[in-house]
XYZ file of C-alpha atoms in Angstrom:
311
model
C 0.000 0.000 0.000
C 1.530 3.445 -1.122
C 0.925 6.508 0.787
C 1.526 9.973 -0.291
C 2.185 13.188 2.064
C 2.482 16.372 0.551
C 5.810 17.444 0.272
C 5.619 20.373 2.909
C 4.556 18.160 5.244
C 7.662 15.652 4.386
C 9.972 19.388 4.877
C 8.666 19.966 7.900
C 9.326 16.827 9.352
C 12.741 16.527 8.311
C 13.651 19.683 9.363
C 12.381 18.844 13.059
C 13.959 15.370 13.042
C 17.021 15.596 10.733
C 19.201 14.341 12.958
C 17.508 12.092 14.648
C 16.905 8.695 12.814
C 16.612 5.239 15.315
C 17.153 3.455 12.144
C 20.508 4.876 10.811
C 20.908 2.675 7.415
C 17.463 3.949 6.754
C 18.864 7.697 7.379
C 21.804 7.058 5.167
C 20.382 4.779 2.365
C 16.559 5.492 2.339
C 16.645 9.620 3.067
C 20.083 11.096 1.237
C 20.450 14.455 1.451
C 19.819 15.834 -1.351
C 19.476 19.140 -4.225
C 15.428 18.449 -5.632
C 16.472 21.693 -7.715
C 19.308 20.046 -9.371
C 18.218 16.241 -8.722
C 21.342 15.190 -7.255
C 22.640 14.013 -4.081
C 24.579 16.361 -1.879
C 28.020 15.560 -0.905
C 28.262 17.779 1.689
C 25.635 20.867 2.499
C 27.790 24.205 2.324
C 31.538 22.430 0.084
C 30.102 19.747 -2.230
C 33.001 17.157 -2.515
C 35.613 18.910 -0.045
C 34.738 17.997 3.302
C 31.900 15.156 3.939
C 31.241 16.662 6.972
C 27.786 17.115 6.169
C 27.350 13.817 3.587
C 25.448 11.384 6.046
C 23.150 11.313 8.823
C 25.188 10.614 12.291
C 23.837 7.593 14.408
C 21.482 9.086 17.259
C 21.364 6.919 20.943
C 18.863 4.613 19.841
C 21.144 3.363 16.674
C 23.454 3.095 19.208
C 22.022 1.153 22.051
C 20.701 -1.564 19.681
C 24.899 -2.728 19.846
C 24.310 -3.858 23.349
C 20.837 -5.208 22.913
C 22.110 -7.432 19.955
C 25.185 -8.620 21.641
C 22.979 -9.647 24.827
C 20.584 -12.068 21.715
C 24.015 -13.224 20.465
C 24.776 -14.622 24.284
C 21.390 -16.025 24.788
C 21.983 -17.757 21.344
C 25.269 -19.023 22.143
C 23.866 -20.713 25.299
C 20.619 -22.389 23.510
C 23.515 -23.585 21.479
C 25.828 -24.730 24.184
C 22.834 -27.103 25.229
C 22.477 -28.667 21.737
C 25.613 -30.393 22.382
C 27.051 -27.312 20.471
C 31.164 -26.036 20.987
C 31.199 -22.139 21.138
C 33.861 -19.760 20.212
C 34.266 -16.044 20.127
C 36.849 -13.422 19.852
C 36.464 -9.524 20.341
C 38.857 -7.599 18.052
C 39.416 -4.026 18.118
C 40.086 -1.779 14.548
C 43.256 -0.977 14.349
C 42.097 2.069 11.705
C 38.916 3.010 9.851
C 36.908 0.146 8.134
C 34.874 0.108 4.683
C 32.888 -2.974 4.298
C 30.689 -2.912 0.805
C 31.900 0.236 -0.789
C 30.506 -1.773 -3.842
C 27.338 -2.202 -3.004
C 25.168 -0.264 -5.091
C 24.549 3.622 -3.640
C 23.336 7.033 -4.381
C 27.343 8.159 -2.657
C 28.857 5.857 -5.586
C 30.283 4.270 -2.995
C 28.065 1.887 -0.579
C 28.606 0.519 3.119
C 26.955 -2.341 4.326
C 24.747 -2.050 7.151
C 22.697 -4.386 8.420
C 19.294 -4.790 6.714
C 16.969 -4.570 9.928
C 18.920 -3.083 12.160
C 20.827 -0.088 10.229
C 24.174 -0.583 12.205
C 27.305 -1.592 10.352
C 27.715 -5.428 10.397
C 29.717 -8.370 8.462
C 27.821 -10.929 7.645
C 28.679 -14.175 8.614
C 29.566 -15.843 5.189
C 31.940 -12.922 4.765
C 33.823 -13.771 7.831
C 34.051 -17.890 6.839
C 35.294 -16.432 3.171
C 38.547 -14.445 5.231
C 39.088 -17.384 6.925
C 38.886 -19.629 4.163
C 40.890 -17.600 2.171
C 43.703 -17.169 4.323
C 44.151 -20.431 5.429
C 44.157 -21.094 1.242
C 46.812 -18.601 0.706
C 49.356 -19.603 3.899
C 49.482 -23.215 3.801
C 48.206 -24.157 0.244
C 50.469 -21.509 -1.949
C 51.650 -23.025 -5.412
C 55.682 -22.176 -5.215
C 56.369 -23.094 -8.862
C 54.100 -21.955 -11.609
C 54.426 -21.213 -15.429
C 53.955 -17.721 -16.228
C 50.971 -18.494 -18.683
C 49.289 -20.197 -15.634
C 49.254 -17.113 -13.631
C 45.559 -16.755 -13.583
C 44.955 -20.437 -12.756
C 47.130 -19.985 -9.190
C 44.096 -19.451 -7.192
C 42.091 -22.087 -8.585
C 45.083 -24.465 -8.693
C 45.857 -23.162 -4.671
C 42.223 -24.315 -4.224
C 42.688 -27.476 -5.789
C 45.350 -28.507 -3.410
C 43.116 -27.596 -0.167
C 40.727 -29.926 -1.469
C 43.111 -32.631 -0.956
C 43.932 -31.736 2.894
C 41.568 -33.833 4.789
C 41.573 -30.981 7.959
C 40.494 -28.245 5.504
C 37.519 -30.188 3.951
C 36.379 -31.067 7.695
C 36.307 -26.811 8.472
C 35.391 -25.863 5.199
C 33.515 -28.573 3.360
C 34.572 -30.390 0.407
C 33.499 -31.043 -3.191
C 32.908 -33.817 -5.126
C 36.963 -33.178 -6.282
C 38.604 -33.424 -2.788
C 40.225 -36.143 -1.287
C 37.726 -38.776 -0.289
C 35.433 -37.393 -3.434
C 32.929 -36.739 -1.716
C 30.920 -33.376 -1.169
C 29.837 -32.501 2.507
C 29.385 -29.000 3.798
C 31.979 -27.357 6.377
C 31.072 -28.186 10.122
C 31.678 -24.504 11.277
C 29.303 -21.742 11.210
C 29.674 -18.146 12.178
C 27.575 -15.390 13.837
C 26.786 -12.064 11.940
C 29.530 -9.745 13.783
C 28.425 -6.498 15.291
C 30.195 -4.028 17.104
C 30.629 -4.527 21.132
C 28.886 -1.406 22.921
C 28.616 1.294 20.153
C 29.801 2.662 16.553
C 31.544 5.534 14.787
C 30.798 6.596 11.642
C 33.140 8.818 9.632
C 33.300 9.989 6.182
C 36.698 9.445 4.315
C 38.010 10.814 1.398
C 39.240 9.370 -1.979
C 41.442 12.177 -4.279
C 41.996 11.193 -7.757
C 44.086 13.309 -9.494
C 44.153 12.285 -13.110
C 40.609 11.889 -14.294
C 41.175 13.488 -17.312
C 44.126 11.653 -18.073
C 42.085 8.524 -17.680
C 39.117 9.876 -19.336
C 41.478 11.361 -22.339
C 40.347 8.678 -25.274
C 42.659 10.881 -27.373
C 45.669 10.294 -25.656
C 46.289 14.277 -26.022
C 46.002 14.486 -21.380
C 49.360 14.021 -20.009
C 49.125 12.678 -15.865
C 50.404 16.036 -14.764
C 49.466 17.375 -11.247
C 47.761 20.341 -12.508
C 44.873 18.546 -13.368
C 42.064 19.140 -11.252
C 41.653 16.071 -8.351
C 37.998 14.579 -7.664
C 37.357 13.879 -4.376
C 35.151 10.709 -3.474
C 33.560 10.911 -0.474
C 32.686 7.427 0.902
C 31.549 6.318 4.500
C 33.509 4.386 6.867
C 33.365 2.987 10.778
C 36.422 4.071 13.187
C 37.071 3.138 16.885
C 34.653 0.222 17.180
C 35.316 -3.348 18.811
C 33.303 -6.394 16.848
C 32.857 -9.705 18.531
C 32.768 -12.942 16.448
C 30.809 -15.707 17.386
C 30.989 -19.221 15.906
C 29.850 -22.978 17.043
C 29.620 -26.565 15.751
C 29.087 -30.051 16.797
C 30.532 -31.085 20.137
C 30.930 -34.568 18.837
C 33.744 -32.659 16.146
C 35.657 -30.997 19.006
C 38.784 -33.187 18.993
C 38.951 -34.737 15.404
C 41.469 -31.907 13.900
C 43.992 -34.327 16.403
C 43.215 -36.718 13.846
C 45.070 -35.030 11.060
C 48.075 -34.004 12.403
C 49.927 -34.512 8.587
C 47.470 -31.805 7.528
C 49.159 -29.239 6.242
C 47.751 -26.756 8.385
C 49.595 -28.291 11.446
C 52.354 -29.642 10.141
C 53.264 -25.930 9.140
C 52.037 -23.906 12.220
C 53.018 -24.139 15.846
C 49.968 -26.719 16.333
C 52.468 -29.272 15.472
C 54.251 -29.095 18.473
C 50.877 -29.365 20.821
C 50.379 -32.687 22.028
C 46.684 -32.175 22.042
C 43.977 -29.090 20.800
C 40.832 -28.007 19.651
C 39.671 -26.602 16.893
C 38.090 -23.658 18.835
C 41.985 -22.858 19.770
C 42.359 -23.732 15.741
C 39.828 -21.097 14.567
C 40.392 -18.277 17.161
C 44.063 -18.171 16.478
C 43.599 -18.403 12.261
C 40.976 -15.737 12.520
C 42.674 -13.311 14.652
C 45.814 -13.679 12.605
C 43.656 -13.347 9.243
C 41.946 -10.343 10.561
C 45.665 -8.775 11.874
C 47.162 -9.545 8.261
C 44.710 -9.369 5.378
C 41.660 -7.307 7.232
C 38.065 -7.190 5.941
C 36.299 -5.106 3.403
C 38.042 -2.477 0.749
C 41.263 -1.191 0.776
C 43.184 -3.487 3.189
C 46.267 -2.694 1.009
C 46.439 0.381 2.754
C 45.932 0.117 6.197
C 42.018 -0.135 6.352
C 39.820 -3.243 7.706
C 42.742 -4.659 10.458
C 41.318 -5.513 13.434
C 43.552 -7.258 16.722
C 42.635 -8.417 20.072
C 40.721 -5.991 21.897
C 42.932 -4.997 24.966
């Protein structure tokens, strides 16, 4: 059903509660600030595209206390779980600088963020948190040292290949019908969504290309000089916020990674010289070294999406 206001009423409204949304990713993705004169979104309300100060919508208490309120579900979860015959274990990490998670999700900025469908505080989803893992454990213990030029594009397929034939990282991850045994079962761990601890902060950031002509130039006649005019991109990022990660699986499972000790994921990591462990001690430490290395989200190459242990 579609209801229509006139638009003075919709003014007045906003200008009484601009700044004060419960719902912030329905503030930032729903109600953009924006030019009707010009149809465009604003980047900012007094500088367009030099400051961001003014871009998005800043999370009021509400938006806020919803991080403790979700954390206290997660721990009633956790021990539903716990009496399923269910092994727990979590981690909180801390940023270490600002985060951008979904900058390529579709958005009026050009540049999206996810935030969490419901609640409209920044999240990462669960699967994205299994894919860092995966991923990292992929690239440490299952790297191809010799590989023909020509083959370069193949090296993460053929690094994939090769973790199908460790019988530790089908049992974690799940295998396909091309893995060792040849058989195709799915992975026995599953994660939480992670949200932040006790509250958020949202920041803009700044991108400043300085050769958009240059790349724009079709004619090759644009030289990448810097007197060409830069383009700031203003895109939205989280700062200064702690996430706990939650994950579980079947008690009965607890012990078997001491059943693959010639896995390569032992045989090259400190595990080796344990006598016994778990694979709770197994996934905390992986994660939190994944997280410290290769981060989550964009631009991880420089410094963004690192998270370590919160102190």
């Amino acid at each position: 059903m579609e209801v229509l206001l006139p638009k003075y009423h919709l003014t007045e409204f906003f200008k009484r509660n601009n700044s004060s949304f419960d719902n912030y990713g329905l503030a930032v993705e729903k109600y953009g600030r924006n030019n009707d004169a010009k149809l465009e979104y604003l980047e900012s309300d007094d500088n367009r595209g030099r400051s961001g100060k003014n871009l998005f919508h800043t999370p009021n208490s509400e938006a806020q206390n919803l991080c403790g309120k979700i954390q206290k579900k997660q721990t009633g979860i956790i021990e539903q779980l716990k009496q399923q015959h269910k092994t727990t274990g979590s981690l909180e990490l801390q940023q270490n600088w600002r985060m951008a998670v979904g900058m390529g999700n579709v958005s009026v900025y050009n540049n999206g963020f996810t935030l969490h469908p419901i609640y409209g505080i920044p999240y990462i989803p669960a699967q994205a948190v299994k894919g860092i893992l995966r991923n990292y454990i992929i690239q440490k213990f299952f790297s191809i040292e010799s590989i023909e030029s020509k083959e370069l594009d193949k090296v993460g397929k053929k690094m994939e290949e090769e973790a199908m034939q460790d019988q530790l990282f089908c049992l974690l991850f799940g295998s396909t019908e091309k893995s060792y045994n040849k058989k195709a079962h799915k992975s026995i761990i599953d994660f939480m969504d992670v949200f932040p601890v006790d509250s958020f902060t949202m920041v803009p950031d700044i991108m400043n290309p300085h050769y958009g002509d240059y790349y724009s130039d079709k004619n090759n006649n644009i030289l990448p000089t810097d007197d060409l005019n830069p383009s700031p991109i203003i895109f939205l990022t989280v700062k200064d916020t702690a996430f706990k990660f939650n994950f579980y699986f079947n008690a009965k499972n607890e012990s078997k990674c001491n059943n693959y000790r010639s896995s390569k994921i032992i045989h090259n990591s400190h595990f080796e010289k344990k006598n016994t462990f778990s694979i709770v001690e197994l996934i905390e430490y992986f994660l939190k070294e994944a997280l410290e290395i290769n981060g989550v989200g964009a631009k991880t190459n420089v410094g963004y999406g690192r998270l370590t242990l919160k102190k």
